[in-house]
Amino acid sequence: MGDPIIHIDHVSKTFQTRSGPVQALDDVSLDFEGGAISAVIGQSGAGKSTLVRLINGLEQPTSGTVVVKGTDISRFTERQLRPLRTDIGMIFQQFNLLNSRTIYDNVAYPLKLARWSKADERARVTELLSFVGLTDRAWTHPDQLSGGQKQRVGIARALATRPTILLADESTSALDPETTAGVLALLQRINAELGVTVIVITHEMEVVRSIADQVSVLEGGHLIETGSTREIFARPKSETTQRFLSTIIGQHPGPDELERLRRENPGATLVDVPSVEASAFGNALAELGRLGRVSFKIVHGGVIEVRGGALGNYTVALSGPPEDVAKAAHQLNVIAGDAVDDGSTRTVTSGEDN
């Protein structure tokens, strides 16, 4: 892997307000890989939007450095930032379109600022409207479009100057699920067909699951977790990440549900198998079936598709000789990375009446 396209090095950002200083980011170090789709997730106030404003030069860090494509932009003047901003496209939650202008003119706006020729402008706008599927809407106005169509105009405008980086700040949070899926598919096309590095800022784990290669989790201005999407989904280290994941993947049974499962499976041992690859889980169950001394039943759980495969949370009821059940439980926990060094398991709950 080469140098990151964006390198955030020990960055802190403090805003001075009437009520005193507010620390928006605190000693954040983070790399964004070129050519990838990366996501930054966090709740409101986590520091996501501040991070975006640092990347495109709208804010300067209080301390630390922001390096974009090998250049430290941390102390750039407005004039020095102009070339950078033509290389970084931006799309917004509320679209930020000019309602008095046609769709064509909205997309052409950054090209006019960059003083493209009329012929080049016309060719580029025509190309972009075709790319986002809005050729027939060129001479309409934003108030005649749906939310999804408005966001497609915003995407076309963001791509106008042929940027190599696209920042999407909560770009789907105002859209319905079906429209969101269409916009996310378009972002994937931009990445795959145009080679644009896409950075998605979101509070929705479903967005991360759908398109991100990498994900970073912010909370209260701190970076609390970062890695490949598959790694973070399979092995969430922080409670914050686990809460985000709980919105899209089945949780382990709570006390009431667990009690019900115990009643329905008397004498069985219930084993929680968290965030495991579906294929590995299937192989483990197949192995248990071949051994034949332990019977099993999946009594709770869910599966989601993540970039590169499927992950699931499961609760399995095991029945059989106690020693064999203990070995089977340990085997299931091993595939989930949940076994402790002494060979015991830490997520086994007993449904026995003994």
Short mmCIF file of C-alpha atoms in Angstrom, two decimals:
data_model
loop_
_atom_site.label_atom_id
_atom_site.label_comp_id
_atom_site.label_asym_id
_atom_site.label_seq_id
_atom_site.Cartn_x
_atom_site.Cartn_y
_atom_site.Cartn_z
CA MET A 1 0.00 0.00 0.00
CA GLY A 2 1.32 3.44 -0.92
CA ASP A 3 1.12 6.71 0.95
CA PRO A 4 -2.40 7.70 2.05
CA ILE A 5 -4.16 10.30 -0.06
CA ILE A 6 -5.11 12.13 3.16
CA HIS A 7 -3.06 11.99 6.35
CA ILE A 8 -4.45 13.45 9.58
CA ASP A 9 -1.63 13.67 12.12
CA HIS A 10 -2.37 14.40 15.81
CA VAL A 11 -4.99 16.97 14.88
CA SER A 12 -6.92 18.91 17.49
CA LYS A 13 -9.44 21.65 16.83
CA THR A 14 -10.83 24.01 19.45
CA PHE A 15 -13.52 26.59 18.76
CA GLN A 16 -13.86 29.68 20.91
CA THR A 17 -17.48 30.34 21.86
CA ARG A 18 -19.26 32.77 24.18
CA SER A 19 -19.55 30.05 26.78
CA GLY A 20 -15.90 29.10 26.47
CA PRO A 21 -13.67 26.85 24.34
CA VAL A 22 -15.21 23.79 22.68
CA GLN A 23 -12.93 20.91 21.72
CA ALA A 24 -14.31 19.53 18.44
CA LEU A 25 -11.40 17.17 17.74
CA ASP A 26 -8.82 15.92 20.21
CA ASP A 27 -5.52 14.43 18.99
CA VAL A 28 -6.97 12.58 16.01
CA SER A 29 -4.59 10.65 13.74
CA LEU A 30 -6.15 9.00 10.70
CA ASP A 31 -5.23 7.96 7.16
CA PHE A 32 -7.51 7.71 4.14
CA GLU A 33 -6.41 5.31 1.43
CA GLY A 34 -6.44 6.57 -2.14
CA GLY A 35 -8.95 4.88 -4.44
CA ALA A 36 -11.04 3.52 -1.57
CA ILE A 37 -14.44 4.34 -0.15
CA SER A 38 -13.92 5.32 3.48
CA ALA A 39 -16.58 6.15 6.05
CA VAL A 40 -16.41 8.27 9.17
CA ILE A 41 -19.27 7.51 11.53
CA GLY A 42 -20.38 9.16 14.74
CA GLN A 43 -23.33 10.76 16.43
CA SER A 44 -24.05 14.49 16.33
CA GLY A 45 -21.20 16.36 18.01
CA ALA A 46 -18.65 13.61 17.38
CA GLY A 47 -16.47 15.89 15.24
CA LYS A 48 -17.31 14.50 11.80
CA SER A 49 -18.17 17.78 10.10
CA THR A 50 -15.16 19.49 11.64
CA LEU A 51 -12.97 16.78 10.15
CA VAL A 52 -14.48 17.43 6.71
CA ARG A 53 -13.86 21.16 7.02
CA LEU A 54 -10.23 20.49 7.89
CA ILE A 55 -9.77 18.26 4.86
CA ASN A 56 -11.12 20.83 2.40
CA GLY A 57 -9.38 23.72 4.11
CA LEU A 58 -12.46 25.52 5.45
CA GLU A 59 -10.94 25.25 8.92
CA GLN A 60 -7.36 25.12 10.16
CA PRO A 61 -6.33 22.77 12.97
CA THR A 62 -5.50 24.23 16.36
CA SER A 63 -2.62 21.76 16.43
CA GLY A 64 -1.39 18.91 14.26
CA THR A 65 -1.22 18.65 10.48
CA VAL A 66 -3.56 17.82 7.60
CA VAL A 67 -1.74 16.44 4.56
CA VAL A 68 -3.65 16.09 1.29
CA LYS A 69 -1.92 14.30 -1.61
CA GLY A 70 1.48 14.85 -0.01
CA THR A 71 1.00 18.55 0.77
CA ASP A 72 0.53 19.96 4.26
CA ILE A 73 -2.45 22.32 3.93
CA SER A 74 -2.75 23.09 7.64
CA ARG A 75 -1.70 26.72 7.31
CA PHE A 76 -2.60 27.40 3.69
CA THR A 77 -3.97 30.80 2.76
CA GLU A 78 -7.26 31.13 0.89
CA ARG A 79 -5.35 31.68 -2.34
CA GLN A 80 -3.24 28.57 -1.81
CA LEU A 81 -6.39 26.54 -1.15
CA ARG A 82 -8.10 27.34 -4.47
CA PRO A 83 -6.35 24.62 -6.53
CA LEU A 84 -7.03 22.13 -3.73
CA ARG A 85 -10.75 22.82 -3.77
CA THR A 86 -11.02 22.05 -7.46
CA ASP A 87 -9.55 18.64 -6.61
CA ILE A 88 -11.96 17.96 -3.74
CA GLY A 89 -15.66 17.67 -4.54
CA MET A 90 -18.29 18.07 -1.83
CA ILE A 91 -21.89 16.91 -1.53
CA PHE A 92 -24.21 17.94 1.28
CA GLN A 93 -27.21 16.70 3.25
CA GLN A 94 -29.45 19.55 2.10
CA PHE A 95 -28.15 19.58 -1.50
CA ASN A 96 -27.16 23.32 -1.48
CA LEU A 97 -28.52 23.92 -4.97
CA LEU A 98 -29.26 27.35 -6.43
CA ASN A 99 -33.04 27.32 -6.78
CA SER A 100 -33.12 30.24 -9.22
CA ARG A 101 -30.88 28.41 -11.69
CA THR A 102 -31.55 25.46 -13.95
CA ILE A 103 -30.06 22.05 -13.31
CA TYR A 104 -27.62 22.69 -16.15
CA ASP A 105 -26.49 25.96 -14.57
CA ASN A 106 -26.14 24.38 -11.12
CA VAL A 107 -23.76 21.75 -12.51
CA ALA A 108 -21.94 24.36 -14.60
CA TYR A 109 -21.46 26.75 -11.68
CA PRO A 110 -18.01 25.51 -10.53
CA LEU A 111 -16.85 25.42 -14.15
CA LYS A 112 -17.78 29.07 -14.58
CA LEU A 113 -15.82 29.91 -11.44
CA ALA A 114 -12.86 27.98 -12.87
CA ARG A 115 -13.30 29.89 -16.17
CA TRP A 116 -13.79 26.91 -18.43
CA SER A 117 -14.60 27.72 -22.04
CA LYS A 118 -18.25 27.55 -23.10
CA ALA A 119 -17.57 24.54 -25.31
CA ASP A 120 -15.73 22.62 -22.58
CA GLU A 121 -18.38 23.58 -20.05
CA ARG A 122 -21.20 22.33 -22.28
CA ALA A 123 -19.43 19.05 -22.97
CA ARG A 124 -18.66 18.45 -19.28
CA VAL A 125 -22.16 19.26 -18.02
CA THR A 126 -23.72 17.07 -20.71
CA GLU A 127 -21.39 14.22 -19.75
CA LEU A 128 -22.18 14.57 -16.04
CA LEU A 129 -25.94 14.80 -16.44
CA SER A 130 -25.81 11.62 -18.48
CA PHE A 131 -23.65 9.94 -15.83
CA VAL A 132 -26.13 10.70 -13.04
CA GLY A 133 -29.19 9.94 -15.19
CA LEU A 134 -30.64 13.45 -15.43
CA THR A 135 -30.14 14.39 -19.08
CA ASP A 136 -33.86 15.06 -19.50
CA ARG A 137 -33.88 17.42 -16.50
CA ALA A 138 -31.18 19.84 -17.68
CA TRP A 139 -33.50 22.82 -18.12
CA THR A 140 -35.74 22.29 -15.11
CA HIS A 141 -35.23 23.88 -11.70
CA PRO A 142 -34.42 22.21 -8.36
CA ASP A 143 -37.94 22.68 -6.98
CA GLN A 144 -39.20 20.41 -9.77
CA LEU A 145 -37.02 17.49 -8.63
CA SER A 146 -37.34 14.80 -5.98
CA GLY A 147 -34.86 14.61 -3.11
CA GLY A 148 -32.91 11.84 -4.80
CA GLN A 149 -32.72 13.77 -8.06
CA LYS A 150 -31.53 16.88 -6.21
CA GLN A 151 -28.74 14.85 -4.63
CA ARG A 152 -27.75 13.53 -8.04
CA VAL A 153 -27.46 17.13 -9.23
CA GLY A 154 -25.29 17.84 -6.19
CA ILE A 155 -23.09 14.88 -7.07
CA ALA A 156 -22.77 16.00 -10.70
CA ARG A 157 -21.81 19.50 -9.55
CA ALA A 158 -19.24 18.08 -7.12
CA LEU A 159 -17.64 16.11 -9.97
CA ALA A 160 -17.60 19.03 -12.42
CA THR A 161 -13.92 19.98 -12.08
CA ARG A 162 -12.78 16.32 -12.18
CA PRO A 163 -11.76 16.03 -8.51
CA THR A 164 -9.82 13.03 -7.27
CA ILE A 165 -11.47 13.20 -3.82
CA LEU A 166 -15.20 13.36 -3.09
CA LEU A 167 -16.48 14.24 0.39
CA ALA A 168 -20.08 13.20 1.11
CA ASP A 169 -21.30 14.85 4.32
CA GLU A 170 -24.50 13.10 5.50
CA SER A 171 -25.50 12.96 1.84
CA THR A 172 -28.26 10.37 2.33
CA SER A 173 -29.68 11.21 5.76
CA ALA A 174 -32.52 13.28 4.27
CA LEU A 175 -33.52 10.53 1.82
CA ASP A 176 -35.83 7.52 2.04
CA PRO A 177 -34.25 4.03 2.01
CA GLU A 178 -34.89 3.31 -1.67
CA THR A 179 -33.48 6.66 -2.78
CA THR A 180 -30.55 6.23 -0.40
CA ALA A 181 -29.70 2.92 -2.06
CA GLY A 182 -29.65 4.62 -5.47
CA VAL A 183 -27.35 7.40 -4.28
CA LEU A 184 -25.00 4.91 -2.62
CA ALA A 185 -24.88 2.87 -5.83
CA LEU A 186 -23.94 6.05 -7.69
CA LEU A 187 -21.12 6.75 -5.23
CA GLN A 188 -19.84 3.22 -5.83
CA ARG A 189 -19.88 3.84 -9.60
CA ILE A 190 -17.94 7.07 -9.11
CA ASN A 191 -15.32 5.19 -7.15
CA ALA A 192 -15.14 2.17 -9.48
CA GLU A 193 -15.45 3.87 -12.87
CA LEU A 194 -13.80 7.23 -12.25
CA GLY A 195 -11.25 6.17 -9.65
CA VAL A 196 -12.35 8.91 -7.25
CA THR A 197 -11.52 8.48 -3.56
CA VAL A 198 -14.82 8.77 -1.67
CA ILE A 199 -15.08 9.77 1.99
CA VAL A 200 -18.55 9.34 3.46
CA ILE A 201 -19.52 11.16 6.65
CA THR A 202 -22.54 9.53 8.28
CA HIS A 203 -24.32 8.48 11.45
CA GLU A 204 -25.92 5.48 9.71
CA MET A 205 -24.21 2.10 9.96
CA GLU A 206 -26.28 0.84 7.04
CA VAL A 207 -24.45 3.33 4.80
CA VAL A 208 -21.11 2.03 6.06
CA ARG A 209 -22.16 -1.58 5.53
CA SER A 210 -23.35 -0.90 1.99
CA ILE A 211 -20.34 0.80 0.43
CA ALA A 212 -17.35 1.42 2.72
CA ASP A 213 -14.01 -0.36 2.45
CA GLN A 214 -12.75 1.32 5.62
CA VAL A 215 -14.50 2.87 8.60
CA SER A 216 -13.44 5.18 11.41
CA VAL A 217 -15.56 5.82 14.49
CA LEU A 218 -15.55 9.22 16.20
CA GLU A 219 -17.02 10.01 19.60
CA GLY A 220 -16.76 13.31 21.44
CA GLY A 221 -13.93 14.48 19.20
CA HIS A 222 -11.87 11.34 19.73
CA LEU A 223 -11.05 8.61 17.21
CA ILE A 224 -12.06 5.47 19.07
CA GLU A 225 -11.75 2.84 16.35
CA THR A 226 -10.57 2.51 12.75
CA GLY A 227 -9.96 -0.34 10.32
CA SER A 228 -11.44 -2.24 7.40
CA THR A 229 -15.22 -2.40 7.46
CA ARG A 230 -15.10 -6.17 7.68
CA GLU A 231 -12.68 -6.03 10.61
CA ILE A 232 -14.69 -3.44 12.53
CA PHE A 233 -17.97 -5.27 11.96
CA ALA A 234 -16.48 -8.61 12.98
CA ARG A 235 -14.49 -7.36 15.99
CA PRO A 236 -15.95 -4.10 17.33
CA LYS A 237 -13.76 -3.00 20.22
CA SER A 238 -15.76 -0.09 21.61
CA GLU A 239 -19.25 0.11 23.09
CA THR A 240 -20.01 2.96 20.68
CA THR A 241 -19.27 0.78 17.66
CA GLN A 242 -21.29 -2.06 19.14
CA ARG A 243 -24.26 0.29 19.55
CA PHE A 244 -23.99 1.37 15.93
CA LEU A 245 -23.84 -2.26 14.83
CA SER A 246 -26.90 -3.11 16.91
CA THR A 247 -28.98 -0.99 14.52
CA ILE A 248 -28.37 -3.33 11.59
CA ILE A 249 -27.50 -6.77 12.95
CA GLY A 250 -29.43 -8.90 15.41
CA GLN A 251 -28.35 -8.48 18.99
CA HIS A 252 -27.80 -11.29 21.44
CA PRO A 253 -30.96 -12.05 23.41
CA GLY A 254 -31.72 -9.84 26.38
CA PRO A 255 -32.73 -11.22 29.79
CA ASP A 256 -36.41 -11.74 28.91
CA GLU A 257 -35.61 -13.31 25.54
CA LEU A 258 -32.94 -15.48 27.13
CA GLU A 259 -35.39 -16.74 29.71
CA ARG A 260 -37.85 -17.63 26.96
CA LEU A 261 -35.15 -19.51 25.04
CA ARG A 262 -34.24 -21.43 28.18
CA ARG A 263 -37.85 -22.49 28.68
CA GLU A 264 -38.13 -23.58 25.06
CA ASN A 265 -34.83 -25.52 25.19
CA PRO A 266 -34.78 -27.23 28.60
CA GLY A 267 -31.49 -28.84 29.49
CA ALA A 268 -29.65 -27.20 26.59
CA THR A 269 -26.65 -24.92 26.83
CA LEU A 270 -27.08 -21.63 24.98
CA VAL A 271 -23.96 -20.23 23.33
CA ASP A 272 -23.67 -16.70 21.97
CA VAL A 273 -21.49 -16.52 18.85
CA PRO A 274 -20.88 -12.82 18.09
CA SER A 275 -19.95 -11.19 14.77
CA VAL A 276 -18.68 -14.28 13.00
CA GLU A 277 -18.25 -14.91 9.28
CA ALA A 278 -21.27 -16.84 8.08
CA SER A 279 -19.11 -19.32 6.15
CA ALA A 280 -16.94 -20.08 9.20
CA PHE A 281 -20.03 -20.53 11.34
CA GLY A 282 -21.53 -22.91 8.79
CA ASN A 283 -18.32 -24.94 8.67
CA ALA A 284 -18.26 -25.19 12.47
CA LEU A 285 -21.83 -26.45 12.57
CA ALA A 286 -21.05 -28.96 9.83
CA GLU A 287 -18.14 -30.25 11.91
CA LEU A 288 -20.40 -30.62 14.94
CA GLY A 289 -22.85 -32.54 12.79
CA ARG A 290 -20.16 -34.94 11.64
CA LEU A 291 -19.06 -35.67 15.20
CA GLY A 292 -22.64 -36.63 16.02
CA ARG A 293 -22.40 -36.52 19.81
CA VAL A 294 -23.88 -33.02 20.20
CA SER A 295 -27.18 -31.86 18.74
CA PHE A 296 -27.56 -28.16 17.95
CA LYS A 297 -30.19 -25.65 16.94
CA ILE A 298 -29.90 -21.98 16.01
CA VAL A 299 -32.44 -20.28 18.27
CA HIS A 300 -31.66 -16.60 17.76
CA GLY A 301 -29.63 -14.37 15.46
CA GLY A 302 -29.26 -12.50 12.21
CA VAL A 303 -26.97 -12.17 9.19
CA ILE A 304 -25.88 -9.12 7.19
CA GLU A 305 -23.91 -8.70 3.99
CA VAL A 306 -20.71 -6.67 4.42
CA ARG A 307 -18.19 -5.76 1.75
CA GLY A 308 -16.44 -9.05 1.09
CA GLY A 309 -18.88 -11.46 2.69
CA ALA A 310 -21.54 -12.10 5.32
CA LEU A 311 -21.38 -11.70 9.10
CA GLY A 312 -23.83 -12.80 11.73
CA ASN A 313 -24.67 -12.95 15.43
CA TYR A 314 -26.07 -16.27 16.54
CA THR A 315 -27.31 -18.00 19.66
CA VAL A 316 -27.05 -21.79 19.44
CA ALA A 317 -28.69 -24.37 21.72
CA LEU A 318 -26.39 -27.35 22.32
CA SER A 319 -27.51 -30.67 23.82
CA GLY A 320 -25.55 -33.81 24.62
CA PRO A 321 -22.97 -35.17 27.07
CA PRO A 322 -21.69 -32.24 29.21
CA GLU A 323 -18.04 -32.73 28.24
CA ASP A 324 -18.87 -32.81 24.53
CA VAL A 325 -21.16 -29.79 24.85
CA ALA A 326 -18.35 -27.85 26.54
CA LYS A 327 -15.97 -28.73 23.69
CA ALA A 328 -18.57 -27.76 21.09
CA ALA A 329 -19.22 -24.44 22.84
CA HIS A 330 -15.51 -23.75 22.91
CA GLN A 331 -15.20 -24.56 19.21
CA LEU A 332 -17.97 -22.08 18.36
CA ASN A 333 -16.33 -19.40 20.46
CA VAL A 334 -12.96 -20.00 18.83
CA ILE A 335 -14.33 -19.11 15.39
CA ALA A 336 -15.75 -15.92 16.90
CA GLY A 337 -12.40 -15.05 18.48
CA ASP A 338 -14.14 -15.30 21.82
CA ALA A 339 -12.20 -18.08 23.56
CA VAL A 340 -9.98 -17.29 26.53
CA ASP A 341 -6.51 -18.69 27.02
CA ASP A 342 -7.45 -21.48 29.42
CA GLY A 343 -9.67 -23.12 26.81
CA SER A 344 -12.93 -22.15 28.47
CA THR A 345 -15.56 -19.94 26.90
CA ARG A 346 -16.93 -16.65 28.16
CA THR A 347 -20.22 -16.39 26.31
CA VAL A 348 -21.82 -19.68 27.33
CA THR A 349 -25.12 -19.43 29.18
CA SER A 350 -26.74 -22.53 30.59
CA GLY A 351 -30.36 -23.39 30.05
CA GLU A 352 -30.14 -26.39 32.31
CA ASP A 353 -32.45 -26.81 35.24
CA ASN A 354 -29.64 -28.49 37.14
#
